[in-house]
CSV table of N, CA and C in Angstrom, one decimal:
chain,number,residue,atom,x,y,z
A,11,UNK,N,32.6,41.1,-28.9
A,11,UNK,CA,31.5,40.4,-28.5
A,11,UNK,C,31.0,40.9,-27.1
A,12,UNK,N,30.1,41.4,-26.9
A,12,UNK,CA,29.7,41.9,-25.7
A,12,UNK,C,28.5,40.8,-25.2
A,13,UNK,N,29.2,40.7,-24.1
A,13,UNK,CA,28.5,39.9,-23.6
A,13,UNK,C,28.0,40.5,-22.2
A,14,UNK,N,26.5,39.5,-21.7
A,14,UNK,CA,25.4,39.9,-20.6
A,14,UNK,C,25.3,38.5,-19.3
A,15,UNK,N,25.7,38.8,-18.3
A,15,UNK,CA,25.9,38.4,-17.0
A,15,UNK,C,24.7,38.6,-16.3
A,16,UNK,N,23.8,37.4,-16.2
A,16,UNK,CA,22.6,38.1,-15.6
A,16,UNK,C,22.2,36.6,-15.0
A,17,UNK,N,21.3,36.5,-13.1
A,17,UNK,CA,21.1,35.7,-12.5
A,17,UNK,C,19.7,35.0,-14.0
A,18,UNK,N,20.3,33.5,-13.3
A,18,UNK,CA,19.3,33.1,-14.1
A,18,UNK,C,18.0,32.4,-12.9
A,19,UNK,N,16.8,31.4,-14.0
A,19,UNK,CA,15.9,31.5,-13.3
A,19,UNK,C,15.6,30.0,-13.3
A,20,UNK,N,14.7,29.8,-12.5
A,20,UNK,CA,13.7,28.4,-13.2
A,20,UNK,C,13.6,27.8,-14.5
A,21,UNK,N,13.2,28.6,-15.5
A,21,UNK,CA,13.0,29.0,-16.7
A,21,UNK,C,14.1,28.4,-17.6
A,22,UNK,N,15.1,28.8,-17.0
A,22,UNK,CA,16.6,28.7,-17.5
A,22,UNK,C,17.3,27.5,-17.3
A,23,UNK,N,16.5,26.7,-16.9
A,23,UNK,CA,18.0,25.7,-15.9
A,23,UNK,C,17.6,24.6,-17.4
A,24,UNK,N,16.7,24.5,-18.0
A,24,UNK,CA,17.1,23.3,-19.4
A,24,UNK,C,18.4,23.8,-19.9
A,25,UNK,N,18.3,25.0,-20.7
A,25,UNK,CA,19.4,25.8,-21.3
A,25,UNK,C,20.7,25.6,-20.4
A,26,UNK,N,20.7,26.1,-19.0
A,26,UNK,CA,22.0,25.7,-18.4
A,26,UNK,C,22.5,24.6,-18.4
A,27,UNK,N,21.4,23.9,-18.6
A,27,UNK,CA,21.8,22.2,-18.3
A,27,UNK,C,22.5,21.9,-19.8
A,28,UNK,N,22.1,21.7,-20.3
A,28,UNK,CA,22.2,21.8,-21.7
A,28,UNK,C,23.8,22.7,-22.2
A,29,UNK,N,24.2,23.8,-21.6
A,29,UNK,CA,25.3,24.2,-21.9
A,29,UNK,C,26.1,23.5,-21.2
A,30,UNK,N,25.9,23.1,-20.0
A,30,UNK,CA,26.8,21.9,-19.5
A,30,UNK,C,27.3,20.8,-20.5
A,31,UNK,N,26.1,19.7,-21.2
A,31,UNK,CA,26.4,18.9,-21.3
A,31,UNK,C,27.1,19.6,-22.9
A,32,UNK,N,27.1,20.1,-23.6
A,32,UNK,CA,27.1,20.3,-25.2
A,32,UNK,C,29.0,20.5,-24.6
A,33,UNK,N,29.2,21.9,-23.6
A,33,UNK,CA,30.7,21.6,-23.5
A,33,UNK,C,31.2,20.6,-23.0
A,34,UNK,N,30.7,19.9,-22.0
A,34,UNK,CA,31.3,19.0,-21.1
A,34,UNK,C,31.9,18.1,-22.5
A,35,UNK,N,31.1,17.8,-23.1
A,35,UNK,CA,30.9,16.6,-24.0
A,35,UNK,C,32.1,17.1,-25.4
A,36,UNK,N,32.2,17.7,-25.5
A,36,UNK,CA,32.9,18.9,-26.4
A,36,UNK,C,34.5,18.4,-26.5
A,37,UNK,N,35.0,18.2,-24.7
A,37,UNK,CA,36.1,17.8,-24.8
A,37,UNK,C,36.4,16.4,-24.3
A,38,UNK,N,35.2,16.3,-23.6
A,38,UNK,CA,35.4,14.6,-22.8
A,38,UNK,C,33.9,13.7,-23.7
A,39,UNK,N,34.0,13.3,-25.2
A,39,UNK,CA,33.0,12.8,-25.4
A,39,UNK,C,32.9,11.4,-25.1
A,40,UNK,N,33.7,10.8,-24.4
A,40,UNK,CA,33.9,9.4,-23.7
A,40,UNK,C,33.3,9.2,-22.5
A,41,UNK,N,32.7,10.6,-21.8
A,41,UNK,CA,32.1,10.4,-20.6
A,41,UNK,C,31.0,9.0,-21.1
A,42,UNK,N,30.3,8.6,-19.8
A,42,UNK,CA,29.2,8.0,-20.1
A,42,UNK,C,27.6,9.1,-19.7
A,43,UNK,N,26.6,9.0,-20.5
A,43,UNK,CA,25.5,9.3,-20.6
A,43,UNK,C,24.8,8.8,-18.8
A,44,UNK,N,24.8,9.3,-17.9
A,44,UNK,CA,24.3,9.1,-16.9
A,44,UNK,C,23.0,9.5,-16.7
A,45,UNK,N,22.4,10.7,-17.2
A,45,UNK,CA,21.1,11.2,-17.2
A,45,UNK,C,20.6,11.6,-18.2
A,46,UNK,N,19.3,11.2,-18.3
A,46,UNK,CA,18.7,11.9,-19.5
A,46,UNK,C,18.9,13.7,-19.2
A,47,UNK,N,18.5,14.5,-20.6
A,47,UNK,CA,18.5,15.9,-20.0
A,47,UNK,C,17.8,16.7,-19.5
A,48,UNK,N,16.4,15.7,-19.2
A,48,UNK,CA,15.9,16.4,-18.4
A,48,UNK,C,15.8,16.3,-16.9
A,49,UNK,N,16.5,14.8,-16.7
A,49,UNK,CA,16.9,14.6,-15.0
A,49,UNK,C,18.1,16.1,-14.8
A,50,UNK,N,18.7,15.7,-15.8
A,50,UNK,CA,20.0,17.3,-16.0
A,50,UNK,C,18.8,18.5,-15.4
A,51,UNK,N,18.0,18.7,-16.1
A,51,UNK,CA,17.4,19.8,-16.1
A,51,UNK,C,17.0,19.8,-14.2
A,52,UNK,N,16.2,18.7,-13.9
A,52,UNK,CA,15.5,18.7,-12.6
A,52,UNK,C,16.6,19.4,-11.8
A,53,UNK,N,17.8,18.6,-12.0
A,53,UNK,CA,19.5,19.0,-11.0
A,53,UNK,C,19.5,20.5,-10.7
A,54,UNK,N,19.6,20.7,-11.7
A,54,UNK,CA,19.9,22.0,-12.1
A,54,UNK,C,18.6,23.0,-11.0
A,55,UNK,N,17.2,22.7,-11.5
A,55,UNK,CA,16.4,23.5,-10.9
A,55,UNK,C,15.8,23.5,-9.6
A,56,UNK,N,16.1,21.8,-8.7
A,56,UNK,CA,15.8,21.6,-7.6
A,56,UNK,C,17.0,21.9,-6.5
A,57,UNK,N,17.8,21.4,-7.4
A,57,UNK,CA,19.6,21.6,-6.5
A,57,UNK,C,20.4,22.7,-6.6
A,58,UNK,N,21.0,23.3,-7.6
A,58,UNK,CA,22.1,24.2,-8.1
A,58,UNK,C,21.2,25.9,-7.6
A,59,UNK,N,20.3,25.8,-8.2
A,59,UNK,CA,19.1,27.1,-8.6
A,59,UNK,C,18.7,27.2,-6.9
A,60,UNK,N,18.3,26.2,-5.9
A,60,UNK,CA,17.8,25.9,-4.5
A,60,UNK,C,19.2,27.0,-4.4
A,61,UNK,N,20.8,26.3,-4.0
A,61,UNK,CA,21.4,26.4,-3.0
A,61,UNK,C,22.4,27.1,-3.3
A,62,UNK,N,22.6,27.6,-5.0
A,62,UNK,CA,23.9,28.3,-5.2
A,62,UNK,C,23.5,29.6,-6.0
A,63,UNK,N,24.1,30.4,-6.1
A,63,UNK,CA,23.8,31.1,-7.3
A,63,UNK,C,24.4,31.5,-8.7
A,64,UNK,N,23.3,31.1,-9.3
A,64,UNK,CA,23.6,30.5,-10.2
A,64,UNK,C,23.5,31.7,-12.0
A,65,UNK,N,24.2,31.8,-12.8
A,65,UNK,CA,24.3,33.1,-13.7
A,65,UNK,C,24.4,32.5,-14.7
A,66,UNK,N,24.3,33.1,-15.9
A,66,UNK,CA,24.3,33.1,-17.3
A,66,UNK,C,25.1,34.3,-18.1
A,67,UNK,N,26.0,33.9,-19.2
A,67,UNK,CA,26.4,34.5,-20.0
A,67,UNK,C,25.8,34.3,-21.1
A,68,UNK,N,25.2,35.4,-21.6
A,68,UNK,CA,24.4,36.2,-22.4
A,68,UNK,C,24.8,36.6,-23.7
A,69,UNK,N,25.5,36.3,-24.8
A,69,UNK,CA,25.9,37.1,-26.1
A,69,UNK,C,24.6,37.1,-27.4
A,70,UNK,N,24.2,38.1,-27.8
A,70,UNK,CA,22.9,38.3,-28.4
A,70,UNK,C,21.7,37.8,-28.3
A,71,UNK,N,21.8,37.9,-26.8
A,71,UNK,CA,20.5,37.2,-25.9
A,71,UNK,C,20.5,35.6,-25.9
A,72,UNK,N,21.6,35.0,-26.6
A,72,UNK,CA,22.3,33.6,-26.5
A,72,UNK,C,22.4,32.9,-25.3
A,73,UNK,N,22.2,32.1,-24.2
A,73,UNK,CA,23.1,31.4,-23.3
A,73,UNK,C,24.3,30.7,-23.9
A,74,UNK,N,25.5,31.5,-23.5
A,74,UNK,CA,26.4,30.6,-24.0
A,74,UNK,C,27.5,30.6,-22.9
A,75,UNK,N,27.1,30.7,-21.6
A,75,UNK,CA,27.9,30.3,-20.6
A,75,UNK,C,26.8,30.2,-19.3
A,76,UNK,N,27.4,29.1,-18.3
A,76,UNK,CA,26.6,29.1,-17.4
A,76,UNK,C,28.1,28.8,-16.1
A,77,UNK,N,27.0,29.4,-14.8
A,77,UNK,CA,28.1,29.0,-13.4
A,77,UNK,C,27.6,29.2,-12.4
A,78,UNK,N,27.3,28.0,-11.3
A,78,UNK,CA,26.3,28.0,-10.0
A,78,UNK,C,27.9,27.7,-9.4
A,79,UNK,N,27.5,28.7,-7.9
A,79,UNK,CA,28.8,28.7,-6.8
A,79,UNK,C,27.9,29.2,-5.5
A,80,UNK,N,28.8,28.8,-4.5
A,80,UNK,CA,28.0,29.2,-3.3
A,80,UNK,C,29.0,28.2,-2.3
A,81,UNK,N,28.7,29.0,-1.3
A,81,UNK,CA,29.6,28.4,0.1
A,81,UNK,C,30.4,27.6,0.0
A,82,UNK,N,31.5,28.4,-1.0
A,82,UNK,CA,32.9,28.5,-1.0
A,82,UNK,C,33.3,27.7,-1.9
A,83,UNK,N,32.4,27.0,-2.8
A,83,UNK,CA,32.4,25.7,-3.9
A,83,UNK,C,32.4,26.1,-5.2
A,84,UNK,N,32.7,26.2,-6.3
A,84,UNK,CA,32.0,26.3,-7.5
A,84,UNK,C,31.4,24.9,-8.1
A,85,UNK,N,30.2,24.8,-8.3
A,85,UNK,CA,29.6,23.4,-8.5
A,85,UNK,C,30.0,23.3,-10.1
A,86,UNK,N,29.4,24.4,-10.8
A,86,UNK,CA,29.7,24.5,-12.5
A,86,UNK,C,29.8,25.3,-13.0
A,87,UNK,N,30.6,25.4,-14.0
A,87,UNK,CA,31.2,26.2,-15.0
A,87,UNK,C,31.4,25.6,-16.1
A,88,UNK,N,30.9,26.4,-17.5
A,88,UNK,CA,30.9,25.5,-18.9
A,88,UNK,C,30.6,27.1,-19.6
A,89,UNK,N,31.1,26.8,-20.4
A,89,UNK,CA,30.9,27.8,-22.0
A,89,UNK,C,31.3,27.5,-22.9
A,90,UNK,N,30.0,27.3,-23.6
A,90,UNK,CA,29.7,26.7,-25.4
A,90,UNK,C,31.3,26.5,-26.0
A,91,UNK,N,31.3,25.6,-26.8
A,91,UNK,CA,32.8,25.5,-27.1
A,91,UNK,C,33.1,26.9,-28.5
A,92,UNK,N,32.4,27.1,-29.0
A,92,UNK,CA,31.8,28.4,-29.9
A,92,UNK,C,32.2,29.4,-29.3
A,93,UNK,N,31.9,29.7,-27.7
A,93,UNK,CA,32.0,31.0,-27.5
A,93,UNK,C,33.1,31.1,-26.6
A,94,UNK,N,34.2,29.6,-26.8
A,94,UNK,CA,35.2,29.6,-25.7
A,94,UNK,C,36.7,31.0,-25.9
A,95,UNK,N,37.5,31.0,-25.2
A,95,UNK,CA,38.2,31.7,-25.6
A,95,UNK,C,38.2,33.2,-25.7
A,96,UNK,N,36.8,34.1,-25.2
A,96,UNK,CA,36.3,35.0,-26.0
A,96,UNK,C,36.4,35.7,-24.1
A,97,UNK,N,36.5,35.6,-23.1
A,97,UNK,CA,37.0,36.1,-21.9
A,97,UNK,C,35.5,35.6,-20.8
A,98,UNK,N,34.7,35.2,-21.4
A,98,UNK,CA,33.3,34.6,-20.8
A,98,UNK,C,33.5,34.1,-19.8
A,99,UNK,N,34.3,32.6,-19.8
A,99,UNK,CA,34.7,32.1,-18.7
A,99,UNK,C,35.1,32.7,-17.2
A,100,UNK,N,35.9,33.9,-17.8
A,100,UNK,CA,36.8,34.3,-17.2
A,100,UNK,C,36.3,35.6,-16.2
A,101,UNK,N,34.8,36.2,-16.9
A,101,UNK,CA,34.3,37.3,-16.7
A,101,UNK,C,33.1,36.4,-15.3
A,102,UNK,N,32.6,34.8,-15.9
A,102,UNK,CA,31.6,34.3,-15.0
A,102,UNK,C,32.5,33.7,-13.8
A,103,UNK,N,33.9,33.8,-13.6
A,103,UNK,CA,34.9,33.0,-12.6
A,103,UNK,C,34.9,34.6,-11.7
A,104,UNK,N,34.7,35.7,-12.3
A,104,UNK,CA,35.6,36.7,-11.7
A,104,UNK,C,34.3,37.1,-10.8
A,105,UNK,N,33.4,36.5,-11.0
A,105,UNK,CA,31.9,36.5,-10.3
A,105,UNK,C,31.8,35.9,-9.1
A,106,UNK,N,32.5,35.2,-9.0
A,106,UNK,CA,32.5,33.4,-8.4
A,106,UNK,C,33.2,34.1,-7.6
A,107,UNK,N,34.4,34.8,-7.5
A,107,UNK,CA,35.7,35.1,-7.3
A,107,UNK,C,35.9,36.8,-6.1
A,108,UNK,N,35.4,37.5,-6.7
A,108,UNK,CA,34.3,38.8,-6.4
A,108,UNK,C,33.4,38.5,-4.8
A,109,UNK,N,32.9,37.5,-5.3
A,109,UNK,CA,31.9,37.2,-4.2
A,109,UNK,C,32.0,36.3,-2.7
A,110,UNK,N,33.7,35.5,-3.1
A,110,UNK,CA,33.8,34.7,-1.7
A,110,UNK,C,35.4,34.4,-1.9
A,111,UNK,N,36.1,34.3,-1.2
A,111,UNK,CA,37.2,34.8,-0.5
A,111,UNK,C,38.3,32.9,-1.0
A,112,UNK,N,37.3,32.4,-0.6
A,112,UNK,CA,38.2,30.9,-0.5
A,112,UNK,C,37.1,30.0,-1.3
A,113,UNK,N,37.6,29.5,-2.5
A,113,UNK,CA,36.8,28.7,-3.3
A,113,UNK,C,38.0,27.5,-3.7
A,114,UNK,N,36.8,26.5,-3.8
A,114,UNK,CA,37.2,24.9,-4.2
A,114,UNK,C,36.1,24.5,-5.4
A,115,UNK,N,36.8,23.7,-6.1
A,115,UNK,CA,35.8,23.2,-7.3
A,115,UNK,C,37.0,21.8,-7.5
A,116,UNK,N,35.9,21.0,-8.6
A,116,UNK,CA,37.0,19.7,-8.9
A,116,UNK,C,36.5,19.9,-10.6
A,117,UNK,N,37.6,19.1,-11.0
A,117,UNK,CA,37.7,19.3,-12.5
A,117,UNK,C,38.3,17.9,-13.0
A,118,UNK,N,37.8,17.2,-13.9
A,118,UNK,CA,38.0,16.0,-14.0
A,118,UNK,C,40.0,16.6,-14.8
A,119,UNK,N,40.4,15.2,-14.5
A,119,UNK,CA,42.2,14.9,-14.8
A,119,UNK,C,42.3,15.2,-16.6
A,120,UNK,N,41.5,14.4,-17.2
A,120,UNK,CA,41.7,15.0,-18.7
A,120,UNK,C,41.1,15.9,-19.1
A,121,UNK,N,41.0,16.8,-18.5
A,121,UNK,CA,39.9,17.9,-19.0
A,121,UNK,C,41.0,19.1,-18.9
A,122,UNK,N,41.9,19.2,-20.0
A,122,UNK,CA,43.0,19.9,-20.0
A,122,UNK,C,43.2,20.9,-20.3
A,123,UNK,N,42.0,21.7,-21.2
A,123,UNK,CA,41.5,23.1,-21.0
A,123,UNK,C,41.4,23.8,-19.7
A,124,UNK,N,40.6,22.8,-18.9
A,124,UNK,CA,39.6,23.4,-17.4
A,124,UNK,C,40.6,23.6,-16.6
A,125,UNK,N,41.7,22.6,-16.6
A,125,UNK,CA,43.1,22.6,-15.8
A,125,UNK,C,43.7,24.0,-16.3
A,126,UNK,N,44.0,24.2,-17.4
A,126,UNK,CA,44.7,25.6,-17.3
A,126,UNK,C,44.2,27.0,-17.6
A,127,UNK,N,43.0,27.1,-17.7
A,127,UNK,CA,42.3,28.3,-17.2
A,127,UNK,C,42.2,28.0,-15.7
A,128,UNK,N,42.2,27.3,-14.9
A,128,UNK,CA,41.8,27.5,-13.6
A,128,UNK,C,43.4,27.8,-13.0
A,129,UNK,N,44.3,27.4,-13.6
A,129,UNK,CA,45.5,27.7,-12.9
A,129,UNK,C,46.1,28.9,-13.8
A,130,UNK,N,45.9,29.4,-14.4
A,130,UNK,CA,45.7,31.1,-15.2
A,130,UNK,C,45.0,31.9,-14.3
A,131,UNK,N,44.4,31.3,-13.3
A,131,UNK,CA,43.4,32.5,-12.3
A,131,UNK,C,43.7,32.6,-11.1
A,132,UNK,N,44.7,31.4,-10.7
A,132,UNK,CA,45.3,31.5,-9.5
A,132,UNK,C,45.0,30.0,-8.7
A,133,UNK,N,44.2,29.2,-9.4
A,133,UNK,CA,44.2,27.9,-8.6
A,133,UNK,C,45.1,26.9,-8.8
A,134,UNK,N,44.9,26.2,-7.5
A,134,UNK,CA,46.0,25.2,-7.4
A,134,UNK,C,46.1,24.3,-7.2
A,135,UNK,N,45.9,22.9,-8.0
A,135,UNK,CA,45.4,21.3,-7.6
A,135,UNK,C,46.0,21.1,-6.0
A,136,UNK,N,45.0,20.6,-5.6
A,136,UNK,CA,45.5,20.5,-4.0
A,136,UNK,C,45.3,18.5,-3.9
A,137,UNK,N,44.5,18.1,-4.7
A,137,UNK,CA,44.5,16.8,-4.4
A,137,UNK,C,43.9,16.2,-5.8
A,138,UNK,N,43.9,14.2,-6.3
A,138,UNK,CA,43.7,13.9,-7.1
A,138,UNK,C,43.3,12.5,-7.1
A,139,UNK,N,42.2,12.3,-7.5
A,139,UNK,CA,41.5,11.0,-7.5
A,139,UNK,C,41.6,10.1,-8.2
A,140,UNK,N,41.2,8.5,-8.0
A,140,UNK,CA,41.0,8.0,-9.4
A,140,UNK,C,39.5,7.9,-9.4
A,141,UNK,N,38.8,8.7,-9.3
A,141,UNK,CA,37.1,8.8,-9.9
A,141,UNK,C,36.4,8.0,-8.9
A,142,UNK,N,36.6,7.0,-8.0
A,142,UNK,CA,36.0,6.2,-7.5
A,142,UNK,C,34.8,7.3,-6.7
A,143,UNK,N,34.6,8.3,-6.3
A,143,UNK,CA,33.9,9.3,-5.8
A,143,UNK,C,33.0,10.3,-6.4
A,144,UNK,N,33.2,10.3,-8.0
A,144,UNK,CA,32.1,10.7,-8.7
A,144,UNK,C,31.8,9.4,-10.0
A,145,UNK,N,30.4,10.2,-10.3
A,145,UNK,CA,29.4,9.3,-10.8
A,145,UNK,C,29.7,8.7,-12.0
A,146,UNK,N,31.0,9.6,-12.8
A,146,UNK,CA,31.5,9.2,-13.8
A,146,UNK,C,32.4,8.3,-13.8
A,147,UNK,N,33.1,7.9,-12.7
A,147,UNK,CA,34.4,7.2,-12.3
A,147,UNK,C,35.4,7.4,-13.4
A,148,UNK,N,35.6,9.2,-13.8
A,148,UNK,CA,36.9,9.7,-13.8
A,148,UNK,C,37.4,10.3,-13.3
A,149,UNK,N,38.7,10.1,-13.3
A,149,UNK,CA,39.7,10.5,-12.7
A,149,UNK,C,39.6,12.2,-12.6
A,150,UNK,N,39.8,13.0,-11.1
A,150,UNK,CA,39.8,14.2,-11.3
A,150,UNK,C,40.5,14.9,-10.5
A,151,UNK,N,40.7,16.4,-10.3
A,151,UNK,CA,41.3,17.0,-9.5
A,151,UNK,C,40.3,18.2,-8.6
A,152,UNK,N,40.9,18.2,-7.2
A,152,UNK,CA,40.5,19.4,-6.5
A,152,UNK,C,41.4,20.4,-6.3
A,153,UNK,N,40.6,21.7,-7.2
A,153,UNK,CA,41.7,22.9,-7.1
A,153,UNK,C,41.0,23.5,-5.9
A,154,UNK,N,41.9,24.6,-5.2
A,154,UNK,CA,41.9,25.7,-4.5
A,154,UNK,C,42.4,27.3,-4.9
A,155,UNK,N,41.4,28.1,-4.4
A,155,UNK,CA,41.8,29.5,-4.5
A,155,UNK,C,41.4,29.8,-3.3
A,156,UNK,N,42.3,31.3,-2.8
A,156,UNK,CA,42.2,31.8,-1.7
A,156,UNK,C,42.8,33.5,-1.8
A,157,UNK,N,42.0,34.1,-1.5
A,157,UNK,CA,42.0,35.2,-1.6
A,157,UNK,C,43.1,36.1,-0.6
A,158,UNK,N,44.2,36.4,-1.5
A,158,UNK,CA,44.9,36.9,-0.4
A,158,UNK,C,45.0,38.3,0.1
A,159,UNK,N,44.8,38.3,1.4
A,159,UNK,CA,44.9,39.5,2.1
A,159,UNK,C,45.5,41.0,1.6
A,160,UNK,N,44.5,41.8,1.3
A,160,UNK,CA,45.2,43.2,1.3
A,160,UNK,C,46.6,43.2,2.1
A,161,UNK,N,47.5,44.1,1.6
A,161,UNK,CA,48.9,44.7,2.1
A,161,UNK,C,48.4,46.1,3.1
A,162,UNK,N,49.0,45.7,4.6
A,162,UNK,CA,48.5,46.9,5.3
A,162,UNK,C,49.9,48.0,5.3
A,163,UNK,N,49.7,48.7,4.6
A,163,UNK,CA,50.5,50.1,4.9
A,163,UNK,C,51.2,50.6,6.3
A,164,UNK,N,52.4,50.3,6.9
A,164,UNK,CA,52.8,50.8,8.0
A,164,UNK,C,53.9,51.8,7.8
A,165,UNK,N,53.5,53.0,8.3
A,165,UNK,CA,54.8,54.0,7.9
A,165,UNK,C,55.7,53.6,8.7
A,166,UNK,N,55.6,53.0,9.4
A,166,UNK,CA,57.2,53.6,10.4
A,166,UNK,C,57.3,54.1,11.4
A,167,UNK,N,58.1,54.0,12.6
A,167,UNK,CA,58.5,54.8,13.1
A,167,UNK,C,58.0,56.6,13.2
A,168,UNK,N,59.1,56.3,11.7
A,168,UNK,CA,59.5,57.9,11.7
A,168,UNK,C,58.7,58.9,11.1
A,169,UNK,N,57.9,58.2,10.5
A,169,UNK,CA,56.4,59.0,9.9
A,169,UNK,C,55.2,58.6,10.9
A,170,UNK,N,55.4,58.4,12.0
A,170,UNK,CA,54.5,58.8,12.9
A,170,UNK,C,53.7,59.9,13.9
């Protein structure tokens, strides 16, 4: 499956929104309906698209992954439950990852997929709520990644 990584646009943010809700919903279909999808949409094009940047995974000109990140947060990450598994995820994280040193995101508590790809990549629940703080009031977790420092090479002494 080759897949296409490309900044997305204005244009784009129904479809991102939309890949949001179709995964989100995929494995947590108990959430509650909080926005229609095109307040989703507005989110997405006034907020995420404004302040983060924001990309698309592409498989035969498909969106079938989306991920807005920026100063040092990942806000979202989803890919189609269809095209899960296939390294997508992993290719739009290494993006996220690539580009800033110290990243935090939250990931709700039963979302037990998101929990172990995110700890497959190096993150590490640092703290855990009972939802009272998002709009869902479920229970969730904040992971951390941190980029660790190159190894500096010191010969020695004797090779000086």
């Amino acid at each position: 499956m080759a897949v296409e990584v490309t900044a997305l646009g204005s244009k784009d943010m129904y479809e991102a929104a939309m890949v949001r809700r179709i995964a989100l919903w995929s494995v947590m279909p108990h959430l509650p309906d909080l926005h229609a999808p095109e307040e989703d949409e507005e989110y997405w094009r006034t907020h995420l698209l404004r302040e983060h940047t924001v990309l698309g995974a592409l498989v035969d000109r498909r969106l079938v992954g989306v991920i807005a990140y920026g100063n040092g947060w990942i806000e979202q990450l989803y890919v189609l439950p269809d095209a899960q598994r296939a390294g997508i995820g992993t290719t739009l994280l290494s993006s996220a990852m690539n580009d800033m040193d110290d990243i935090r995101l939250w990931t709700f508590q039963q979302n037990r997929r998101a929990r172990a790809f995110y700890e497959s990549h190096g993150f590490s629940s640092i703290e855990e709520t009972d939802g009272s703080g998002n709009e869902e009031r479920e229970p969730d977790m904040l992971y951390h990644w941190r980029r660790l420092p190159e190894p500096v090479y010191d010969p020695g002494p004797a090779h000086r």
